[in-house]
Coordinates of C-alpha atoms in Angstrom, one line a residue:
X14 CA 121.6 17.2 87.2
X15 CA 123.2 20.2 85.6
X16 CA 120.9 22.8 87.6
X17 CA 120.6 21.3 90.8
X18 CA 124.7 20.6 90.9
X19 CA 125.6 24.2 89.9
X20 CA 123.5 25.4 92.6
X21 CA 124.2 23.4 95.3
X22 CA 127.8 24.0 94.2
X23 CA 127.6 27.8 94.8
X24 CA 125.6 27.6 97.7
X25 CA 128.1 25.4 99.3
X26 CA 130.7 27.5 97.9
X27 CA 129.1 30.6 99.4
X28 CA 129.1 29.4 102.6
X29 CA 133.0 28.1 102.9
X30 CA 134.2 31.6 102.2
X31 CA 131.2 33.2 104.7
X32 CA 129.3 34.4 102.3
X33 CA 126.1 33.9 103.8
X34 CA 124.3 36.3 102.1
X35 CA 125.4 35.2 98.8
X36 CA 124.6 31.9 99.7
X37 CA 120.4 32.7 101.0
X38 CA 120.2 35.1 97.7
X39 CA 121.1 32.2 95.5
X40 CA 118.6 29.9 97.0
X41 CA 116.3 32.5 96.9
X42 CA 116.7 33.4 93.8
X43 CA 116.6 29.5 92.8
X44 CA 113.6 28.2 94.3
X45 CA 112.0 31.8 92.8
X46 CA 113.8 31.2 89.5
X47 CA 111.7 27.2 89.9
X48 CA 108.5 29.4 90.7
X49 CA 108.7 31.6 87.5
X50 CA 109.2 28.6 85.7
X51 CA 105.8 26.9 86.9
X52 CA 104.0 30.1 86.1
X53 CA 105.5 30.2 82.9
X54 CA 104.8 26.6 82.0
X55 CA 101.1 27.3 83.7
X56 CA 100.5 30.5 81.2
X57 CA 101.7 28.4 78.5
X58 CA 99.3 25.2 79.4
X59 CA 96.2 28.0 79.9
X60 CA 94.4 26.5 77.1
X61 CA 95.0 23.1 77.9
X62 CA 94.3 23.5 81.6
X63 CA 90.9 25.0 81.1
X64 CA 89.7 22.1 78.4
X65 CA 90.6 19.9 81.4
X66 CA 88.6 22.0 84.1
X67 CA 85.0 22.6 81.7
X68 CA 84.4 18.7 80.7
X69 CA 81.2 17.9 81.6
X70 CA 80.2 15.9 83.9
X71 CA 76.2 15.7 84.8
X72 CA 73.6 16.0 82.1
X73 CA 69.8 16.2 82.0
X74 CA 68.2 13.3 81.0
X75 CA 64.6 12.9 79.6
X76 CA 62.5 10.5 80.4
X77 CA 58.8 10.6 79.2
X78 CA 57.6 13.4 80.9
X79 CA 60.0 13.5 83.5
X80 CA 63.4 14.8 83.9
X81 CA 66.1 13.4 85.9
X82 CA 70.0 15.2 86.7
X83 CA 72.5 12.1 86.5
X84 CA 76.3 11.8 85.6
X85 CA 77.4 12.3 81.9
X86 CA 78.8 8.8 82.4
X87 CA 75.5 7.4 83.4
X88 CA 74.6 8.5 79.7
X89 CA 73.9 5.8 77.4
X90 CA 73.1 5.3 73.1
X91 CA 69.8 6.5 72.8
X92 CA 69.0 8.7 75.8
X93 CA 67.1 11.5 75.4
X94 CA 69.3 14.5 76.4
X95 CA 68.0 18.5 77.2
X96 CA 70.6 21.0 77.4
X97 CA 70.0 24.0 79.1
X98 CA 71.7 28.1 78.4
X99 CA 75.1 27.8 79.6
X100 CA 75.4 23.9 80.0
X101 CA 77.7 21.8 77.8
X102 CA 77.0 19.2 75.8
X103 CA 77.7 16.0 77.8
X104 CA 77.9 13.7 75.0
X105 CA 78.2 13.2 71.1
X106 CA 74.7 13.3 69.8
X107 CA 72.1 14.7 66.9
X108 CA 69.8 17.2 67.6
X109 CA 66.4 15.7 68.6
X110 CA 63.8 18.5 67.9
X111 CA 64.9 22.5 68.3
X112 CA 67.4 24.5 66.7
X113 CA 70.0 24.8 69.1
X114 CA 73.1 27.9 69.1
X115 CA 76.1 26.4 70.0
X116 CA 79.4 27.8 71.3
X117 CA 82.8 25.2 70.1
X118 CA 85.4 28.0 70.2
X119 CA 86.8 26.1 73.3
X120 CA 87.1 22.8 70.8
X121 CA 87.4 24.5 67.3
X122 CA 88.7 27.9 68.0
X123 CA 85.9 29.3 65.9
X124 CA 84.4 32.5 67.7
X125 CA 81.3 32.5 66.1
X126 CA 78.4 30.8 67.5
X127 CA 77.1 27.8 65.2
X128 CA 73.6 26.8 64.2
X129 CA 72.5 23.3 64.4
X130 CA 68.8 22.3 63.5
X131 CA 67.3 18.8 63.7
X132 CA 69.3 16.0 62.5
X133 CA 72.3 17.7 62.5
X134 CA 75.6 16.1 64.7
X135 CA 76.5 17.7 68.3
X136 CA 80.0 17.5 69.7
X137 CA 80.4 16.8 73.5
X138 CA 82.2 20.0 75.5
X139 CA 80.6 22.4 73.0
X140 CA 78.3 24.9 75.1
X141 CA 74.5 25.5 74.7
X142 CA 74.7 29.8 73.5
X143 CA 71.0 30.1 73.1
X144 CA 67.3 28.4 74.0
X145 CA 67.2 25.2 75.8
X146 CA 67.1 22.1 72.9
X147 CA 67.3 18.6 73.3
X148 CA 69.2 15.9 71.1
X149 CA 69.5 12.1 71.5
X150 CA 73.0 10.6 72.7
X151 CA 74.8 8.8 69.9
X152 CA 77.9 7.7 71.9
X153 CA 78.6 7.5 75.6
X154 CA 80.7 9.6 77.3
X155 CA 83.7 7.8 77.1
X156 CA 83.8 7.7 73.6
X157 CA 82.4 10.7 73.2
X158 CA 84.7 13.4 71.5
X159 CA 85.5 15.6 74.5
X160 CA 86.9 12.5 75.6
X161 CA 88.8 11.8 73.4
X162 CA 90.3 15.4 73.7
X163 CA 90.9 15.4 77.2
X164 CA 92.5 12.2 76.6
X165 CA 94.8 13.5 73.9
X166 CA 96.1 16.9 76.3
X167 CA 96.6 14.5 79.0
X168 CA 99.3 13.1 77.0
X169 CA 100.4 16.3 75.9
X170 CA 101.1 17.3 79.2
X171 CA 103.4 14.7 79.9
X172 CA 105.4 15.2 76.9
X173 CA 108.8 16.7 76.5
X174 CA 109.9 17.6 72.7
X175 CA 113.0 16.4 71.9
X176 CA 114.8 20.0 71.7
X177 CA 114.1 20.1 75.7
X178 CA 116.0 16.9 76.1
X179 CA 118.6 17.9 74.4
X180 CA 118.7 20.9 76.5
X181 CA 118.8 18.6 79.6
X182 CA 122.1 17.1 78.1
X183 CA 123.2 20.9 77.3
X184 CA 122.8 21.8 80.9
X185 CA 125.6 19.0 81.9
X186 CA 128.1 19.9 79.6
X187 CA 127.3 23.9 80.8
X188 CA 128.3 22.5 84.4
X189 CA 131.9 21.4 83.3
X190 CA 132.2 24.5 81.9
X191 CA 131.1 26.5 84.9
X192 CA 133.2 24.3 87.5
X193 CA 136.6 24.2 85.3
X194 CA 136.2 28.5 84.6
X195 CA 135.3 29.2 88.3
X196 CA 138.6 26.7 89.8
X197 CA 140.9 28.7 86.6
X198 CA 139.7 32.0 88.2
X199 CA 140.2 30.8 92.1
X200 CA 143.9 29.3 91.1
X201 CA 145.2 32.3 88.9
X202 CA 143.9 34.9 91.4
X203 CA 144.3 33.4 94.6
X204 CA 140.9 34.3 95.7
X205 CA 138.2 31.6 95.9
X206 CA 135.1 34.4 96.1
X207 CA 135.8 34.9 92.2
X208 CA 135.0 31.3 91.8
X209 CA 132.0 31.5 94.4
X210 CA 130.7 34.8 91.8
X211 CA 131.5 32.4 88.7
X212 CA 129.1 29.9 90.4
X213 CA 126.7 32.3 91.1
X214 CA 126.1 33.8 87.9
X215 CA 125.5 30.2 86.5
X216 CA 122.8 29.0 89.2
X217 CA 119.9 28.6 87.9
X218 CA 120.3 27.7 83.6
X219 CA 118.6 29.8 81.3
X220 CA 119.1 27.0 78.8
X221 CA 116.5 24.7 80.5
X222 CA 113.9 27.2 81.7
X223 CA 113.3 28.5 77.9
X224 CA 112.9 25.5 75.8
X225 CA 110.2 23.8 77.7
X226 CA 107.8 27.1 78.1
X227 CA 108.9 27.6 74.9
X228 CA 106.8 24.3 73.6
X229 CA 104.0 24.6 76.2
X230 CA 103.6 27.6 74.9
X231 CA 103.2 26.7 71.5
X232 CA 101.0 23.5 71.7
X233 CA 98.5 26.0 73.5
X234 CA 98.7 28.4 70.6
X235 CA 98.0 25.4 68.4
X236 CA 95.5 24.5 70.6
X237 CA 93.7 28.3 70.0
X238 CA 93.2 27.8 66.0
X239 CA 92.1 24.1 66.4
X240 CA 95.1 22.2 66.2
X241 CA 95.5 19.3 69.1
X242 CA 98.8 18.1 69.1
X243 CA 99.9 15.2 71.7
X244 CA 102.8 16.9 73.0
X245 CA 105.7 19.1 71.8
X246 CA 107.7 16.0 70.3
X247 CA 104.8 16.4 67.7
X248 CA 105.0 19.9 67.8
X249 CA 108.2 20.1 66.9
X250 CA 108.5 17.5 64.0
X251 CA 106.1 19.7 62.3
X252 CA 109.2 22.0 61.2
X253 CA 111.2 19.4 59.4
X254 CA 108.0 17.6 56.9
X255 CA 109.1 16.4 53.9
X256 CA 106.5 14.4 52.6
X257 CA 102.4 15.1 52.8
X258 CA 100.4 12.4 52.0
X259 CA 96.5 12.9 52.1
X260 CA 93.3 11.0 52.0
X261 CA 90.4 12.1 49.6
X262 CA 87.0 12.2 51.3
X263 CA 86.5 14.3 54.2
X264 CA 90.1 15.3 53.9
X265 CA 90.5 16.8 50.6
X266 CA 86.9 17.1 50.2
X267 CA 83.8 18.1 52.4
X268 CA 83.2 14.4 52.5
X269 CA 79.3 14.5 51.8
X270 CA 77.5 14.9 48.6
X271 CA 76.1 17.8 46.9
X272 CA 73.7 18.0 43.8
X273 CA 75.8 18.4 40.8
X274 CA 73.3 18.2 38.4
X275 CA 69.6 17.1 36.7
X276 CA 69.2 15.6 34.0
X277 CA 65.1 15.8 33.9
X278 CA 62.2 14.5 32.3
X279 CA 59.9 17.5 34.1
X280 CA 60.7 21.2 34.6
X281 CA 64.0 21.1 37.2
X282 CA 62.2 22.8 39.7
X283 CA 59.0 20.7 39.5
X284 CA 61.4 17.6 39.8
X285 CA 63.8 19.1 42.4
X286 CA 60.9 20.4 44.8
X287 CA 58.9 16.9 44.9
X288 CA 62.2 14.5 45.7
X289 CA 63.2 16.9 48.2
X290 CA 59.9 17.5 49.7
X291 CA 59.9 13.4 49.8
X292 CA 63.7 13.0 51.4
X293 CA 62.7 15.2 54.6
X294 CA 61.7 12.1 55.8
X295 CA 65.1 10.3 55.8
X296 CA 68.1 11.1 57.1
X297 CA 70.4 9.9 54.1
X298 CA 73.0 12.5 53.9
X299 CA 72.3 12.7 49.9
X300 CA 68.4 13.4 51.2
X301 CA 69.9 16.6 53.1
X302 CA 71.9 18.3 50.2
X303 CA 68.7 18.1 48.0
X304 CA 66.7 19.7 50.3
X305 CA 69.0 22.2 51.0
X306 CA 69.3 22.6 47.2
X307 CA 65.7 23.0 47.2
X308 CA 65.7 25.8 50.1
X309 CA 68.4 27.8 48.0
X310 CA 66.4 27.6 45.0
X311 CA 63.3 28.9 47.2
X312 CA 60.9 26.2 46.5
X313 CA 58.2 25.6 48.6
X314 CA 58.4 21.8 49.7
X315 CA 55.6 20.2 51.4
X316 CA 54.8 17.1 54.0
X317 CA 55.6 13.6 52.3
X318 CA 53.1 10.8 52.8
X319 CA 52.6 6.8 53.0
X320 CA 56.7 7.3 53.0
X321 CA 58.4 3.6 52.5
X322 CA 62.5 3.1 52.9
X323 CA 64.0 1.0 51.9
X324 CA 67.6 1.1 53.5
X325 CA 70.7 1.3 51.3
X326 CA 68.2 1.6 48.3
X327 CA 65.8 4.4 47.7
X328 CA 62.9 5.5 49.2
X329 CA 59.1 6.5 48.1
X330 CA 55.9 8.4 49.0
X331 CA 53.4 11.0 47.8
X332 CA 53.9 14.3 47.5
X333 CA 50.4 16.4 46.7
X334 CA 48.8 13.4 46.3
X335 CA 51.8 12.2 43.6
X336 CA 53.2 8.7 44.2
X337 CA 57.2 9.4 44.1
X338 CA 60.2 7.6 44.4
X339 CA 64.6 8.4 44.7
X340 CA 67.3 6.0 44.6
X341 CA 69.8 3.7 42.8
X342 CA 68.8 3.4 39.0
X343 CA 68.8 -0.3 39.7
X344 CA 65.7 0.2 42.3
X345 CA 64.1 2.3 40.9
X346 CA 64.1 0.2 37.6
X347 CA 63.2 -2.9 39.3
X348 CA 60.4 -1.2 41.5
X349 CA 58.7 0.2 38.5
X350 CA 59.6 -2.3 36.0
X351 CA 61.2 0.2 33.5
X352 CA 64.5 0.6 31.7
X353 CA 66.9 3.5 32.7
X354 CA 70.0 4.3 30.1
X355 CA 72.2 7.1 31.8
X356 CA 75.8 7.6 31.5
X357 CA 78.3 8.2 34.4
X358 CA 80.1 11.6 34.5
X359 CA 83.4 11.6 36.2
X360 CA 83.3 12.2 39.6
X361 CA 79.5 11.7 40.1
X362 CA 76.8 9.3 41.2
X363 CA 73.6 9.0 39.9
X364 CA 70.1 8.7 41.7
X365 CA 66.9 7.8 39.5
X366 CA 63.6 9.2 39.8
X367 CA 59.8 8.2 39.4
X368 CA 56.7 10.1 39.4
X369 CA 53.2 8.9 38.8
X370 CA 54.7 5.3 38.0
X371 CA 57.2 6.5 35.2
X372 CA 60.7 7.7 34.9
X373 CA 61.3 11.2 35.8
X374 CA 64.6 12.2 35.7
X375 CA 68.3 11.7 37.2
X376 CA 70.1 13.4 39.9
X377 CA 73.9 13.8 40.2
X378 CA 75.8 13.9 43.3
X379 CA 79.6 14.5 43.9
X380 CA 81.5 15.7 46.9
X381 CA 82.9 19.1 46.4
X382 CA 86.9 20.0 47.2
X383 CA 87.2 22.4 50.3
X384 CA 87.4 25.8 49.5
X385 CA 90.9 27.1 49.2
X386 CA 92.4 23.4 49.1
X387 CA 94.6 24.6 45.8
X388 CA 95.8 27.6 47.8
X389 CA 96.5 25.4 51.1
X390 CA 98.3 22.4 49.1
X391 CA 100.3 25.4 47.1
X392 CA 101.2 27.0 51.1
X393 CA 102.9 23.0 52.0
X394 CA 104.8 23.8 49.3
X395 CA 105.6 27.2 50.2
X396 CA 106.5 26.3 53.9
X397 CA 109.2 23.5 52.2
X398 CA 106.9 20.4 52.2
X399 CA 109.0 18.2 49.1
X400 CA 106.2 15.9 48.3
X401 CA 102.6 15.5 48.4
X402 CA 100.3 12.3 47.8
X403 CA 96.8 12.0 47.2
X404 CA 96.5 8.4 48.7
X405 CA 92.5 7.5 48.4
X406 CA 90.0 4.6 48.2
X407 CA 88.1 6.4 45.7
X408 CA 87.9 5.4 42.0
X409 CA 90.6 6.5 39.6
X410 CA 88.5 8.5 37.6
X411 CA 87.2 10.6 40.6
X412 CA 90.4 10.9 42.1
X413 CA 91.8 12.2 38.6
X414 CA 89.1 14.4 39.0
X415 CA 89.6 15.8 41.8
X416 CA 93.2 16.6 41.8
X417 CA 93.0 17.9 38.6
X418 CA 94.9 21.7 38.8
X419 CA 96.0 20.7 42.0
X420 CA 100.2 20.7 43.0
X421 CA 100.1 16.5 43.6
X422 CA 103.2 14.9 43.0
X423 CA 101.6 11.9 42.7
X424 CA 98.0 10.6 42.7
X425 CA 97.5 7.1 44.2
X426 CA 93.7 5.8 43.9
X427 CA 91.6 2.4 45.1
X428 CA 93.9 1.5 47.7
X429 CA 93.1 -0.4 50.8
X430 CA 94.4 0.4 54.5
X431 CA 97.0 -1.6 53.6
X432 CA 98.2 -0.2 50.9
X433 CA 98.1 3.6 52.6
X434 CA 100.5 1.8 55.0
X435 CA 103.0 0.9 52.4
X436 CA 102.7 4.4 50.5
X437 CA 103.5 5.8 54.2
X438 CA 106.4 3.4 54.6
X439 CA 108.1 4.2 51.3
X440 CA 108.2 7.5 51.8
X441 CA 110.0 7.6 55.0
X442 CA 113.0 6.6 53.5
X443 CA 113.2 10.3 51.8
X444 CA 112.3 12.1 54.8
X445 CA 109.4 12.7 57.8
X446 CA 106.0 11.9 56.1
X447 CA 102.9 13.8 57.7
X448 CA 99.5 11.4 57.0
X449 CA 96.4 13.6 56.6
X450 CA 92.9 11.4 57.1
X451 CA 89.4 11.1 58.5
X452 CA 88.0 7.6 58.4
X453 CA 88.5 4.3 60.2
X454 CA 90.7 3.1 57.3
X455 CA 92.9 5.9 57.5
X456 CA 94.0 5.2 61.2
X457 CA 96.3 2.2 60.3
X458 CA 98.1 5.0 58.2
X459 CA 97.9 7.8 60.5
X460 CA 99.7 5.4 63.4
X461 CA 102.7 4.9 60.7
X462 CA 103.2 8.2 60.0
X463 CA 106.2 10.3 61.4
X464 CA 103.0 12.7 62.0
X465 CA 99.6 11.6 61.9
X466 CA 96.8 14.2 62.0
X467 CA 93.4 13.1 62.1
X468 CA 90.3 15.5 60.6
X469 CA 88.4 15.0 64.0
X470 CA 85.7 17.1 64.3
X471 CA 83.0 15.1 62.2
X472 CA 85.9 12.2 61.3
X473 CA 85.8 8.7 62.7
X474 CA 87.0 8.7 66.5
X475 CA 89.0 5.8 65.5
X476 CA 91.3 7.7 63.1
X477 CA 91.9 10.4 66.1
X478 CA 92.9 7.6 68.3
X479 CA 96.2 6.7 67.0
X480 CA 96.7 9.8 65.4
X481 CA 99.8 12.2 66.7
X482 CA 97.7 15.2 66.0
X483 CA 93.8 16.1 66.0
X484 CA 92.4 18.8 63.5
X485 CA 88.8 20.2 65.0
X486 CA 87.7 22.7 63.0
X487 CA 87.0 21.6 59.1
X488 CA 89.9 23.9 57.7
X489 CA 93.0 22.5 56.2
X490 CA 94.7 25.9 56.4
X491 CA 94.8 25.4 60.3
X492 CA 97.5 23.0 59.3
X493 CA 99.6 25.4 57.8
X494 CA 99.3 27.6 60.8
X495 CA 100.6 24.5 62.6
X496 CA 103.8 24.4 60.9
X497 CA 104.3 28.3 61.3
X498 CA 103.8 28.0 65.2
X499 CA 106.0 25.2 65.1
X500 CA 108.7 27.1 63.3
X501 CA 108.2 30.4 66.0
X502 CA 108.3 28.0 68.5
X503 CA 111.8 27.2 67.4
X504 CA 113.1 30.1 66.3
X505 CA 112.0 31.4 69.8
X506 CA 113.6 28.5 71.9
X507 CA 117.0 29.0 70.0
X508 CA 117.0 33.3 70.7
X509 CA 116.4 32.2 74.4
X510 CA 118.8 29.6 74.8
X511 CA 121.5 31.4 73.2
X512 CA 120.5 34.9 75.1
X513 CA 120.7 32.6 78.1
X514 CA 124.0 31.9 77.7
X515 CA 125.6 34.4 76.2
X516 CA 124.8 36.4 78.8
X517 CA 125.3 34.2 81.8
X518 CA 128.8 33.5 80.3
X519 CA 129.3 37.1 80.4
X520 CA 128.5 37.0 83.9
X521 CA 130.5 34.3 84.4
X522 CA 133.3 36.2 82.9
X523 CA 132.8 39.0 84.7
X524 CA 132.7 37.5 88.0
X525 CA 136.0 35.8 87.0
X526 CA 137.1 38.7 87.0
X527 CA 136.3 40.2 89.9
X528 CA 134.2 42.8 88.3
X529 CA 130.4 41.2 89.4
X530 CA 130.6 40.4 93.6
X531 CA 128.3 36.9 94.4
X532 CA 125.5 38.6 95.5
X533 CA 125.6 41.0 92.0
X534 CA 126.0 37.7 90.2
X535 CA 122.7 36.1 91.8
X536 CA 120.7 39.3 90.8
X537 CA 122.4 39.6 87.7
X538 CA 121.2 35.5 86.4
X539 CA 117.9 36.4 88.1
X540 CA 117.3 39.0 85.4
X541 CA 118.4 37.2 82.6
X542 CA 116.3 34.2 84.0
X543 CA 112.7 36.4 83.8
X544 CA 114.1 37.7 80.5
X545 CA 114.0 33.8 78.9
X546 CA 111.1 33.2 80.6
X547 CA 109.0 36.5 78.6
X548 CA 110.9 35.7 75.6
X549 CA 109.7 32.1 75.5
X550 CA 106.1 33.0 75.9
X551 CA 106.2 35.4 73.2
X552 CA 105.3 31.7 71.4
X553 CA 101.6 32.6 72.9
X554 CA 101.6 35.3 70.4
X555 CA 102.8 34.2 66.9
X556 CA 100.5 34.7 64.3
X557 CA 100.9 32.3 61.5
X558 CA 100.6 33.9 58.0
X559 CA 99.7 31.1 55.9
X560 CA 95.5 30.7 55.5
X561 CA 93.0 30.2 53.2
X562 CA 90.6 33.5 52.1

């Protein structure tokens, strides 16, 4: 309303006193003012544009000997997919037989090609960097997490943060001003081309080109370090957080389990090399951080055989000829008819093991805190967040554990979706509460938060759903770095706005005046309208201080 009134106002104006030429700069000078603003807006939305332009949409599908081209959404659970140099990954999957060399800078922002070997979990849009591999399709397209992203942008590009509509209302109350200064200048001097030059000067408003490029700018900076954020309402409700509260496993923590310790019957090694030679054969996640244990401790492991699993449970074999068996103390106990006294250690959980027939040993798991999370939770509290929860489902003698050293305010433990909910609830009444989580339980939580961000990149594709805001790189810090674009963004928005119209008023005043002619005055809001414009893409640029080493 405010824009398109002022204009037509000065164009009308401009031609009742004969102006003509006034009149054809200003519309020039409009609809080119309209054009700088879609190329701003498009240079903002660069990012976002080009995660919308590369999904995938055919794949190579195997099957038995042959291969057949078909449509990623043709892809279904279980498919058999091969991915050539240069194509993307169609669809959510495991890696079937090769070592494949991925490129996810375009979902992660990581530059750095990845390794994935067999087993390991493939994200959809990430692109093949190296030697043709194949994997098997865990999810279908549409569920798939490049899915899921493009769905999430697609909002985000409808959004408008609540600082632009507020500018919208801005813009009307700039038009009363414009229309009562130009009629005061036309009445006290008698001549109606000082009101045309006041008109002028105003046509187009600085105040609404800056905020939104401002915004679209910074959701695309987000979108460079990892951070996915709906729109710029989200963006933008990052600067005021007053409350963090934050789930436990794969949040706080890497969310899978590493070999703490062995307490062993055998030498360590002797122990350590046969159970992890015996758990390549299953794809328990507790099977892969032994062998990996195994691998840093250079042992040789060797081909399990006669391998029996039972799910849930344990699982046995022979290993050089050695019968040998992992799992819970309870099945292994059963299984071999024997006793097993071990104590719990905080934090931990305990697998039993057999070898020839007879108790060997116990392994200890526990899931390790992120590197840098005491540096990251100390940088909320640096960037003014008041309060921070650790909200988990986890026992209360692991979660004491765990947040031991750590800046909580409080430390909330074996609570149910529910429960998160009400944590979430109470602590709106103090201020915006951001919700940090990964799993399936968390999203109830996430979609009651002022702010939800889900960890999305191996989290549950349920918790991104309702989430406001999608972390895709496994690195906490990233959120931090939020919260500083979020601020620049700001802080960048305001300088333009009040550039904008501090300088257009001074136009305004001078053409009241009769110092700045109606054609000077169109040329004169021209330039400050490409000057809000570079200004508020400067938010392309900010570098957020606060990280993790």
């Amino acid at each position: 309303m405010g824009l398109d009134i002022v204009a037509l106002l000065s164009m009308g104006s401009a031609f009742a006193v004969g102006g003509y030429l006034a009149a054809g700069v200003v519309a020039l000078m409009y609809s080119g003012g309209q054009y700088l603003e879609s190329l701003g807006e498009g240079r903002a939305r660069h990012e976002m544009t080009a995660l919308l332009s590369r999904a995938p949409h055919q794949a190579i599908r195997r099957r038995g000997e042959q291969l057949q081209e078909v449509p990623a959404d043709a892809i279904e659970v279980g498919d058999i997919i091969v991915v050539r140099w240069g194509d993307l990954v169609p669809v959510d999957g495991i890696i079937y037989e090769e070592v494949a060399t991925l490129d996810e800078s375009a979902l992660t922002g990581e530059p750095l090609p990845a390794a994935r070997k067999k087993g390991d979990a493939v994200m959809s849009g990430a692109a093949n960097a190296g030697d043709l591999f194949s994997m098997v399709a865990m999810k279908p397209a549409s569920e798939s997490t490049y899915a899921g992203i493009l769905r999430l942008v697609e909002v985000a590009q409808r959004s408008e943060a609540p600082m632009a509509r507020l500018a919208d209302r801005y813009a009307a109350f700039f038009l009363i001003i414009t229309v009562v200064l130009a009629f005061a200048a036309w009445l006290l001097s008698g001549d109606p081309v000082r009101a045309v030059a006041v008109l002028v000067v105003a046509t187009p408003c600085s105040l609404i080109l800056a905020v939104p490029i401002a915004w679209a700018a910074g959701i695309s900076r987000a979108e460079q370090i990892g951070l996915l954020v709906k729109g710029a309402r989200v963006l933008e409700a990052l600067v005021n957080i007053h409350t963090l509260v934050i789930d436990k496993t794969g949040t706080l923590t890497e969310g899978t389990p590493t070999l703490h310790a062995i307490d062993s019957a055998l030498p360590e090694n002797e122990l350590l090399r046969l159970v992890a030679s015996l758990d390549q054969a299953t794809s328990h996640v507790a099977a892969k951080a032994l062998v990996e244990a195994a691998k840093a401790r250079n042992l040789k492991l060797v081909h399990p055989t006669n391998v029996t699993e039972t799910p849930g449970e344990g699982i046995a074999g022979e290993v050089d000829g050695r019968p040998v068996a992992i799992g819970a103390i309870a099945y292994i106990a059963s299984r071999f008819g024997m006793t097993i006294n071990h104590d719990d250690r905080p934090g931990t959980i305990a697998a039993a093991v057999a070898v020839d027939g007879a108790f060997a040993g116990v392994l200890l798991f526990s899931d390790k805190l992120r590197d840098g999370s005491d540096r990251i939770l100390a940088g909320f509290k640096r960037l003014g967040v008041a309060r921070m929860i650790l909200a988990t489902g986890d026992r209360s003698d692991v979660a004491r554990l765990i947040s031991s050293g750590l800046p909580f305010d409080e430390v909330r433990s074996e609570l149910s979706a529910e429960q998160k909910i009400d944590i979430v609830k109470a602590e709106k009444a103090g201020g915006p509460v951001m919700m940090i989580g990964d799993g399936i339980n968390d999203a109830p939580a996430l979609a009651a938060a002022d702010i939800g961000l889900a960890m999305g990149a191996h989290g549950s594709s349920r918790a991104a759903e309702p989430a406001d805001a999608v972390l895709l790189v496994e690195r906490l810090d990233r959120v931090l770095q939020g919260i500083e674009i979020s601020r620049g963004c700001r802080r960048i928005a305001i300088q333009s706005v009040l550039a904008g119209i501090g300088l257009s008023i001074v136009g305004m005043t001078a053409g009241a005046s009769g110092y700045l002619a109606p054609v000077q005055g169109a040329l004169f809001q021209e330039v400050i309208d490409v000057a809000v414009i570079l200004n508020a893409l400067r938010a392309l640029k900010i570098s957020p201080a606060e990280q993790a080493d």
